[in-house]
């Protein structure tokens, strides 16, 4: 690669040879001193031969550097001449290549120019001229496409006049830009189809480097757009090219491949190729699975894990203090819009909200003032504690302490000592007033799934309070869930089938089978929200894929994968 490092390599080789010559001259001097003795003549002869040889090598190194500079400059100069003779658009990759090569040669020549003592005055003059020419070459390359586009727009002006409306300058530029990849970004109704049609006409009718019609393929999303493109091309320019939808193109590739090999052609389920029909089909599968209690329970768990405001992490804040302030003041909303103080409290509340005890709803209250627990604080002010949860039908209290399994409170607590003292005081009050208390800690959530623990603790305390009675806890039915959910959670629950449809489409786009998705879920680390949603999606995906397999069908995404 041409650069300063290459110049340094030439000079390093030159200096290395010079050092060898220097030491040989000392040998020559020693040989002269040893002339009276026979070995002196041998030393002189050997030194002369090696010095002459190294001098030739040293001169060759400089000549190699000069020749390299000349040849590289000539190559760039010739490419510019060819560019103007060719008279076509300069692709971005080609432009980048030549800009890169010119800059590296400039670095190389600038380095050689600093080593003036090594080169002849004639070559130094050539270096100066090459540096000036290379700087102008950069301007030529950078301005070439701009001038080319203006020339092409003027030369093919008649093409732009055949549209229903005259294309703007930016649209004309999109038509005549002849890079390997052209991306046109515009809003609805901005004239993208007009640009595409005119672009096809330009490729077929331009004066230089015309394209044959059989080398053009236009692809549209819908049949209507495909027919419209073909019609306009014929009416305005009397041109015919191959125009297909993505569906049609994929079908053709698959049909050609399987037909050539004498294999049965896979059948595509047409109703699953349209967005609305596909989403409706997935929604039907989702609704059928809601009859399954386990599926419904996981739907409930997913909803309970959704944070409407989105959970923020410490990296979202400028400082740790601002993050701690956010955590101390963060609010969470239950499925029936009760505001609680933590994500874990929300989950516990939602669990009892979405379950029945012996077929009846469970009444649960959040932070109901417990006047029987009143006490005087250090300022002699009466304080009324508010237990986290209260079950009025059973006179049972539930406290969820913000402690991990080691008994430590979160870093963002302002006064952890006061929190621990409050815990001790509450426990004492419960005992003194003969109240039933159930306790959980944040550490219980460290393993993720806590439903079994909540059920176990609740049923155990009920069995102790009501010995001999039987209690059964079960999730509510889906229709009951919909009735209990309110506010923005109603929107979330309505979006679940669409989100699952999107999940399946993305999985198929990445050619991930049901088994592969399950494997990734087992081997990865996922949040509760991700795990619950993935369960729902995999169940629906499995049923959907079974329908396709049982009927010998493929869907749109399968067709694209096969075509690719």
XYZ file of C-alpha atoms in Angstrom:
564
model
C 0.000 0.000 0.000
C 1.329 3.441 -0.960
C 1.870 5.513 2.174
C 4.459 7.099 4.420
C 5.354 3.688 5.843
C 6.466 2.566 2.384
C 8.636 5.677 2.059
C 10.111 4.950 5.481
C 10.896 1.420 4.315
C 12.844 2.725 1.293
C 14.858 5.132 3.473
C 15.441 2.440 6.118
C 16.870 0.111 3.472
C 19.006 2.941 2.098
C 20.372 3.857 5.542
C 21.069 0.218 6.363
C 23.169 -0.115 3.201
C 24.940 3.166 4.032
C 25.919 1.850 7.464
C 27.351 -1.287 5.927
C 29.393 0.830 3.473
C 30.644 2.962 6.377
C 31.971 -0.077 8.245
C 33.523 -1.474 5.056
C 35.447 1.762 4.587
C 36.923 1.242 8.063
C 37.946 -2.247 6.940
C 39.517 -0.674 3.875
C 41.523 1.664 6.139
C 42.677 -1.305 8.241
C 43.650 -3.081 5.035
C 45.870 -0.157 4.034
C 47.561 -0.281 7.434
C 48.118 -4.036 6.960
C 49.612 -3.692 3.461
C 53.144 -4.607 4.557
C 51.649 -7.906 5.533
C 50.121 -10.243 2.949
C 46.603 -10.206 4.460
C 46.275 -6.382 3.922
C 45.957 -6.761 0.144
C 43.196 -9.357 0.598
C 41.232 -7.043 2.978
C 41.512 -4.082 0.544
C 40.327 -6.161 -2.402
C 37.363 -7.661 -0.506
C 36.288 -4.244 0.872
C 36.418 -2.605 -2.577
C 34.242 -5.329 -4.116
C 31.613 -5.134 -1.348
C 31.547 -1.316 -1.278
C 30.924 -1.172 -5.038
C 28.201 -3.803 -4.769
C 26.452 -2.037 -1.853
C 26.660 1.300 -3.643
C 24.808 -0.247 -6.582
C 22.203 -1.719 -4.171
C 21.818 1.669 -2.483
C 21.301 3.424 -5.791
C 18.786 0.761 -6.789
C 16.758 1.485 -3.653
C 16.496 5.170 -4.571
C 15.707 4.284 -8.181
C 13.030 1.865 -6.947
C 11.444 4.628 -4.867
C 11.557 7.046 -7.813
C 10.126 4.474 -10.223
C 7.407 3.560 -7.765
C 6.379 7.208 -7.438
C 6.397 7.680 -11.237
C 4.394 4.521 -11.920
C 1.771 5.247 -9.241
C 1.350 8.799 -10.507
C 1.035 7.576 -14.096
C -1.609 5.013 -13.093
C -3.748 7.682 -11.416
C -3.259 10.141 -14.280
C -4.258 7.499 -16.821
C -7.383 6.564 -14.836
C -8.560 10.182 -15.023
C -8.049 10.223 -18.794
C -9.985 6.954 -19.106
C -12.758 8.344 -16.916
C -13.408 11.245 -19.271
C -13.144 8.997 -22.331
C -15.630 6.573 -20.755
C -18.025 9.401 -19.912
C -20.070 7.393 -17.390
C -20.987 7.829 -13.727
C -18.218 7.196 -11.188
C -19.460 4.680 -8.610
C -18.914 5.542 -4.966
C -16.672 2.542 -4.363
C -14.512 3.555 -7.347
C -14.408 7.167 -6.171
C -13.389 6.059 -2.684
C -10.686 3.807 -4.152
C -9.039 6.568 -6.171
C -9.345 9.173 -3.411
C -7.725 6.715 -1.036
C -4.928 5.949 -3.507
C -4.226 9.629 -4.199
C -4.066 10.490 -0.490
C -1.665 7.620 0.172
C 0.589 8.669 -2.729
C 0.537 12.245 -1.410
C 1.721 10.940 1.977
C 4.452 8.958 0.247
C 5.703 11.922 -1.811
C 5.557 14.342 1.119
C 7.794 11.966 3.056
C 10.285 11.622 0.201
C 10.314 15.403 -0.195
C 11.472 15.740 3.435
C 14.466 13.461 2.660
C 15.929 15.918 0.164
C 19.540 14.853 0.767
C 18.851 11.417 -0.700
C 17.503 12.463 -4.115
C 18.639 14.477 -7.099
C 17.404 18.030 -7.635
C 15.671 16.852 -10.828
C 13.584 14.256 -8.956
C 12.753 16.772 -6.225
C 11.316 19.059 -8.915
C 9.256 16.153 -10.207
C 7.982 15.494 -6.678
C 6.842 19.112 -6.387
C 4.969 18.894 -9.698
C 3.362 15.556 -8.800
C 2.178 16.964 -5.473
C 0.447 19.866 -7.219
C -1.091 17.599 -9.869
C -2.335 15.077 -7.309
C -4.095 17.812 -5.349
C -5.882 18.873 -8.525
C -6.693 15.209 -9.283
C -8.556 15.018 -5.972
C -10.712 17.963 -7.032
C -11.330 16.319 -10.412
C -12.581 13.098 -8.827
C -14.727 14.920 -6.276
C -16.359 17.211 -8.846
C -16.697 14.669 -11.644
C -20.071 13.164 -10.664
C -21.610 16.564 -9.986
C -20.706 17.758 -13.492
C -21.713 14.419 -15.008
C -25.182 14.522 -13.388
C -25.838 18.077 -14.576
C -24.789 17.112 -18.100
C -26.996 13.985 -18.109
C -30.046 15.865 -16.807
C -29.659 18.449 -19.563
C -28.979 15.872 -22.297
C -32.015 13.727 -21.384
C -34.389 16.545 -20.579
C -36.985 15.126 -22.987
C -37.472 12.089 -20.700
C -38.558 14.285 -17.818
C -41.138 16.095 -19.944
C -43.150 12.926 -20.595
C -44.312 12.611 -16.982
C -47.659 13.866 -15.723
C -45.662 16.451 -13.814
C -42.153 17.746 -14.325
C -39.666 15.993 -12.044
C -37.872 18.219 -9.551
C -34.093 18.515 -9.591
C -33.637 15.989 -6.741
C -35.886 13.502 -8.560
C -33.956 13.972 -11.812
C -30.731 13.358 -9.902
C -32.186 10.081 -8.580
C -33.009 9.059 -12.160
C -29.537 9.624 -13.657
C -27.440 8.590 -10.648
C -25.838 5.372 -11.821
C -24.241 3.962 -8.694
C -24.275 0.241 -7.908
C -26.893 0.793 -5.179
C -29.320 3.717 -5.219
C -31.625 4.336 -2.256
C -34.446 6.834 -2.746
C -36.181 7.890 0.477
C -39.393 9.918 0.167
C -42.826 10.159 1.761
C -46.139 8.933 0.384
C -47.192 10.748 -2.780
C -43.742 12.258 -3.324
C -43.326 10.685 -6.774
C -41.211 7.582 -6.096
C -43.058 5.575 -8.758
C -42.527 8.360 -11.312
C -38.810 8.328 -10.526
C -38.678 4.534 -10.917
C -40.450 4.627 -14.299
C -38.266 7.436 -15.620
C -35.167 5.650 -14.326
C -36.053 2.554 -16.368
C -36.609 4.706 -19.450
C -33.281 6.467 -18.874
C -31.359 3.170 -18.618
C -32.863 1.942 -21.900
C -32.714 5.181 -23.902
C -29.573 6.996 -22.687
C -26.891 7.710 -25.249
C -24.006 5.917 -23.537
C -23.898 2.506 -21.856
C -27.491 1.565 -22.711
C -29.013 -1.379 -20.874
C -30.896 -4.158 -22.664
C -34.542 -4.599 -21.573
C -33.997 -8.229 -20.561
C -31.436 -7.100 -17.957
C -33.952 -5.001 -16.026
C -36.235 -6.302 -13.287
C -38.599 -3.937 -11.473
C -40.104 -5.197 -8.222
C -43.155 -3.705 -6.476
C -44.944 -4.650 -3.269
C -48.464 -4.910 -4.705
C -50.050 -6.088 -7.956
C -51.685 -2.711 -8.442
C -48.341 -0.891 -8.372
C -46.763 -3.506 -10.644
C -49.470 -3.089 -13.311
C -49.338 0.700 -13.028
C -45.573 0.763 -13.672
C -45.908 -1.439 -16.755
C -48.810 0.618 -18.113
C -47.021 3.959 -17.741
C -43.816 2.624 -19.312
C -45.750 1.413 -22.352
C -47.866 4.537 -22.780
C -45.096 7.105 -22.351
C -41.977 5.425 -23.687
C -43.256 2.340 -25.572
C -41.076 0.124 -23.365
C -41.574 -3.359 -21.939
C -39.508 -4.793 -19.072
C -40.089 -7.529 -16.514
C -42.108 -6.181 -13.583
C -43.027 -8.377 -10.628
C -44.161 -8.233 -7.049
C -41.895 -9.768 -4.381
C -44.466 -12.554 -4.135
C -44.390 -13.175 -7.879
C -40.601 -13.062 -8.050
C -40.177 -15.530 -5.189
C -42.765 -17.827 -6.763
C -40.972 -17.796 -10.108
C -37.590 -18.577 -8.566
C -39.062 -21.492 -6.607
C -41.056 -22.818 -9.584
C -38.005 -22.700 -11.879
C -35.769 -24.381 -9.298
C -38.133 -27.256 -8.441
C -39.337 -27.741 -12.037
C -35.770 -28.004 -13.375
C -35.124 -30.787 -10.886
C -38.431 -32.586 -11.367
C -39.488 -31.939 -7.760
C -42.993 -31.064 -6.527
C -43.403 -27.293 -6.247
C -44.282 -26.070 -2.714
C -47.761 -24.533 -2.493
C -48.090 -21.052 -1.028
C -51.136 -20.285 1.109
C -52.306 -17.100 -0.605
C -54.356 -15.893 2.355
C -51.211 -15.883 4.492
C -49.347 -13.662 2.036
C -51.325 -10.520 2.848
C -50.619 -8.660 6.086
C -54.192 -8.345 7.348
C -55.120 -11.950 6.526
C -51.941 -13.280 8.153
C -52.483 -11.245 11.323
C -56.107 -12.374 11.471
C -55.050 -16.018 11.173
C -52.506 -15.643 14.005
C -55.125 -13.876 16.135
C -57.515 -16.819 15.661
C -54.815 -19.258 16.833
C -54.077 -17.019 19.835
C -57.754 -16.890 20.834
C -58.088 -20.684 20.633
C -55.124 -21.141 22.975
C -56.720 -18.827 25.541
C -58.995 -21.733 26.454
C -55.886 -23.356 27.953
C -55.351 -22.247 31.576
C -51.537 -22.409 31.342
C -51.547 -20.183 28.245
C -53.877 -17.712 29.986
C -51.665 -17.698 33.100
C -48.643 -16.804 30.972
C -50.654 -14.056 29.310
C -51.368 -12.689 32.796
C -47.698 -13.002 33.763
C -46.657 -11.157 30.631
C -49.089 -8.306 31.334
C -47.904 -8.129 34.935
C -44.330 -7.751 33.682
C -45.095 -4.870 31.317
C -43.929 -1.461 32.521
C -46.059 1.174 30.798
C -43.442 3.906 31.253
C -40.504 1.708 30.378
C -37.830 0.750 32.899
C -34.706 2.934 32.873
C -31.213 1.830 33.894
C -28.355 3.754 35.471
C -26.786 4.290 32.032
C -29.781 6.470 31.090
C -28.771 9.132 33.635
C -25.955 11.643 33.840
C -25.064 10.720 37.399
C -25.684 8.066 40.016
C -27.463 10.658 42.189
C -30.036 11.361 39.446
C -30.588 7.629 38.936
C -31.130 7.129 42.674
C -33.593 10.031 42.718
C -35.485 8.384 39.850
C -35.612 5.016 41.667
C -36.814 6.606 44.927
C -39.672 8.422 43.172
C -40.569 5.822 40.542
C -44.221 4.756 40.400
C -45.746 1.622 38.914
C -49.319 0.940 37.850
C -51.201 -2.332 38.364
C -53.517 -3.851 35.774
C -56.509 -2.048 37.339
C -54.576 1.249 37.627
C -53.589 1.180 41.298
C -50.315 3.100 41.758
C -47.655 1.175 43.721
C -44.037 1.908 44.595
C -42.100 -0.948 42.999
C -42.145 -3.382 40.114
C -42.258 -6.291 42.547
C -45.210 -4.850 44.473
C -46.996 -4.443 41.141
C -46.379 -8.096 40.306
C -47.670 -9.310 43.683
C -50.797 -7.130 43.450
C -51.483 -8.311 39.871
C -51.064 -11.944 40.943
C -53.914 -11.767 43.432
C -55.977 -9.525 41.157
C -55.845 -12.157 38.414
C -56.493 -15.226 40.569
C -59.529 -16.631 42.327
C -59.746 -18.396 45.676
C -62.282 -21.243 45.604
C -63.867 -19.625 42.548
C -64.227 -16.154 44.096
C -62.328 -12.910 43.458
C -59.640 -12.050 45.987
C -60.046 -8.596 47.504
C -56.704 -6.893 47.998
C -55.943 -3.330 49.152
C -52.687 -1.432 48.795
C -51.219 0.628 51.656
C -54.431 0.857 53.651
C -53.679 2.884 56.834
C -53.518 0.616 59.906
C -54.645 2.820 62.801
C -54.122 -0.024 65.270
C -50.418 0.279 64.473
C -50.152 3.994 65.443
C -46.982 5.109 67.217
C -45.208 8.319 68.307
C -42.043 9.093 66.399
C -38.947 10.836 67.810
C -40.722 14.211 67.383
C -43.796 13.034 69.325
C -45.881 13.048 66.153
C -48.441 10.263 65.662
C -47.539 8.118 62.652
C -49.968 5.711 60.968
C -48.110 2.906 59.137
C -49.441 1.613 55.820
C -48.874 -2.121 55.305
C -48.116 -3.027 51.684
C -51.135 -5.298 51.171
C -54.274 -6.135 53.118
C -56.807 -8.900 52.454
C -60.001 -7.598 54.183
C -61.993 -10.829 53.761
C -59.422 -12.688 55.868
C -57.863 -9.893 57.962
C -54.428 -10.882 56.633
C -51.558 -8.445 56.016
C -48.696 -8.886 53.574
C -45.412 -6.988 53.713
C -42.904 -7.058 50.869
C -39.521 -5.935 52.197
C -36.942 -4.354 49.862
C -34.123 -6.675 50.951
C -32.001 -9.093 48.970
C -31.226 -12.602 50.208
C -28.266 -11.262 52.186
C -30.547 -8.851 54.033
C -29.207 -5.735 52.282
C -31.430 -2.884 51.109
C -31.042 -1.121 47.700
C -28.265 1.454 47.231
C -30.750 4.211 46.383
C -32.419 4.105 49.815
C -31.670 7.430 51.556
C -31.883 6.047 55.107
C -31.471 2.288 55.150
C -31.080 2.231 58.906
C -34.458 3.890 59.346
C -35.980 1.327 56.941
C -34.614 -1.591 58.984
C -35.877 0.073 62.174
C -39.324 0.482 60.623
C -39.394 -3.212 59.729
C -38.653 -4.184 63.342
C -41.298 -1.803 64.684
C -43.971 -3.128 62.287
C -43.206 -6.746 63.106
C -43.482 -5.923 66.801
C -46.852 -4.195 66.254
C -48.186 -7.184 64.300
C -47.190 -9.489 67.131
C -48.551 -7.254 69.891
C -51.907 -6.896 68.137
C -52.137 -10.587 67.235
C -52.315 -9.802 63.499
C -51.460 -12.313 60.786
C -48.485 -11.242 58.687
C -47.113 -12.808 55.489
C -43.679 -11.645 54.374
C -41.711 -11.712 51.120
C -38.450 -9.995 50.172
C -36.948 -8.678 46.933
C -34.508 -11.560 47.039
C -37.410 -13.943 46.358
C -37.524 -12.487 42.836
C -33.857 -13.204 42.134
C -34.714 -16.559 40.561
C -37.316 -14.928 38.321
C -40.525 -16.925 38.720
C -42.343 -16.238 42.027
C -45.956 -17.339 41.371
C -45.491 -20.686 43.125
C -44.062 -18.977 46.212
C -46.948 -16.480 46.396
C -49.501 -19.284 46.097
C -47.733 -21.436 48.690
C -47.471 -18.654 51.286
C -51.088 -17.535 50.793
C -52.567 -21.032 51.044
C -50.403 -21.899 54.053
C -51.562 -18.887 56.059
C -55.194 -19.573 55.141
C -54.866 -23.212 56.231
C -53.431 -22.105 59.589
C -56.208 -19.577 60.132
C -58.996 -21.852 58.925
C -57.922 -25.419 59.826
C -59.934 -28.149 58.135
C -61.041 -25.941 55.216
C -59.765 -26.547 51.690
C -58.518 -23.710 49.514
C -57.783 -23.718 45.799
C -56.107 -20.897 43.901
C -56.566 -20.629 40.112
C -56.056 -18.013 37.415
C -59.102 -16.150 36.123
C -60.422 -16.810 32.618
C -59.323 -14.595 29.735
C -62.668 -12.794 29.434
C -62.491 -11.977 33.161
C -58.960 -10.687 32.677
C -60.118 -8.319 29.928
C -62.800 -6.961 32.261
C -60.325 -6.339 35.086
C -57.661 -4.702 32.897
C -58.135 -0.970 32.398
C -56.389 2.066 30.913
C -53.297 1.558 28.787
C -53.120 -2.117 29.738
C -56.285 -2.646 27.690
C -54.322 -1.426 24.655
C -51.434 -3.742 25.509
C -53.657 -6.809 25.766
C -55.238 -6.002 22.389
C -51.784 -5.736 20.792
C -50.516 -9.130 21.953
C -51.738 -11.121 18.884
C -50.218 -8.537 16.507
C -46.944 -8.642 18.414
C -46.903 -12.442 18.218
C -47.590 -12.264 14.471
C -44.642 -9.901 14.141
C -42.458 -12.196 16.265
C -43.237 -15.203 14.038
C -42.633 -13.205 10.850
C -39.245 -12.029 12.155
C -38.295 -15.549 13.233
C -39.165 -16.878 9.776
C -37.329 -13.981 8.113
C -34.202 -15.142 9.978
C -35.038 -18.753 9.030
C -35.471 -19.763 12.688
C -37.612 -22.844 13.242
C -39.717 -23.393 16.372
C -37.010 -25.689 17.770
C -34.280 -23.134 17.093
C -36.286 -20.386 18.813
C -36.820 -22.661 21.819
C -33.103 -23.487 21.934
C -32.157 -19.814 21.960
C -34.641 -19.103 24.714
C -33.205 -21.898 26.859
C -29.584 -20.853 26.341
C -30.025 -17.075 26.619
C -30.597 -14.724 29.548
C -34.009 -13.089 29.342
C -36.141 -10.873 31.543
C -39.467 -12.139 32.908
C -41.303 -10.007 30.366
C -39.294 -11.496 27.482
C -39.678 -15.055 28.765
C -43.462 -14.835 29.204
C -43.978 -13.238 25.793
C -41.670 -15.800 24.173
C -43.725 -18.634 25.691
C -46.922 -17.244 24.138
C -45.207 -16.688 20.786
C -43.647 -20.154 20.626
C -46.976 -21.852 21.408
C -48.742 -19.917 18.640
C -45.775 -20.345 16.251
C -45.813 -24.114 16.808
C -49.548 -24.344 16.044
C -49.181 -22.119 12.986
C -46.270 -24.155 11.608
C -48.155 -27.408 12.217
C -51.059 -26.074 10.137
C -48.680 -25.338 7.261
C -46.896 -28.701 7.516
C -50.105 -30.743 7.814
C -51.493 -29.116 4.669
C -48.257 -29.152 2.673
C -48.151 -25.345 2.539
C -45.612 -22.563 2.916
C -46.273 -18.916 3.740
C -44.811 -15.710 2.324
C -41.731 -15.735 4.577
C -41.041 -19.399 3.764
C -41.309 -18.561 0.088
C -38.790 -15.695 0.418
C -36.374 -17.950 2.348
C -36.648 -20.702 -0.259
C -36.200 -18.219 -3.101
C -33.110 -16.749 -1.480
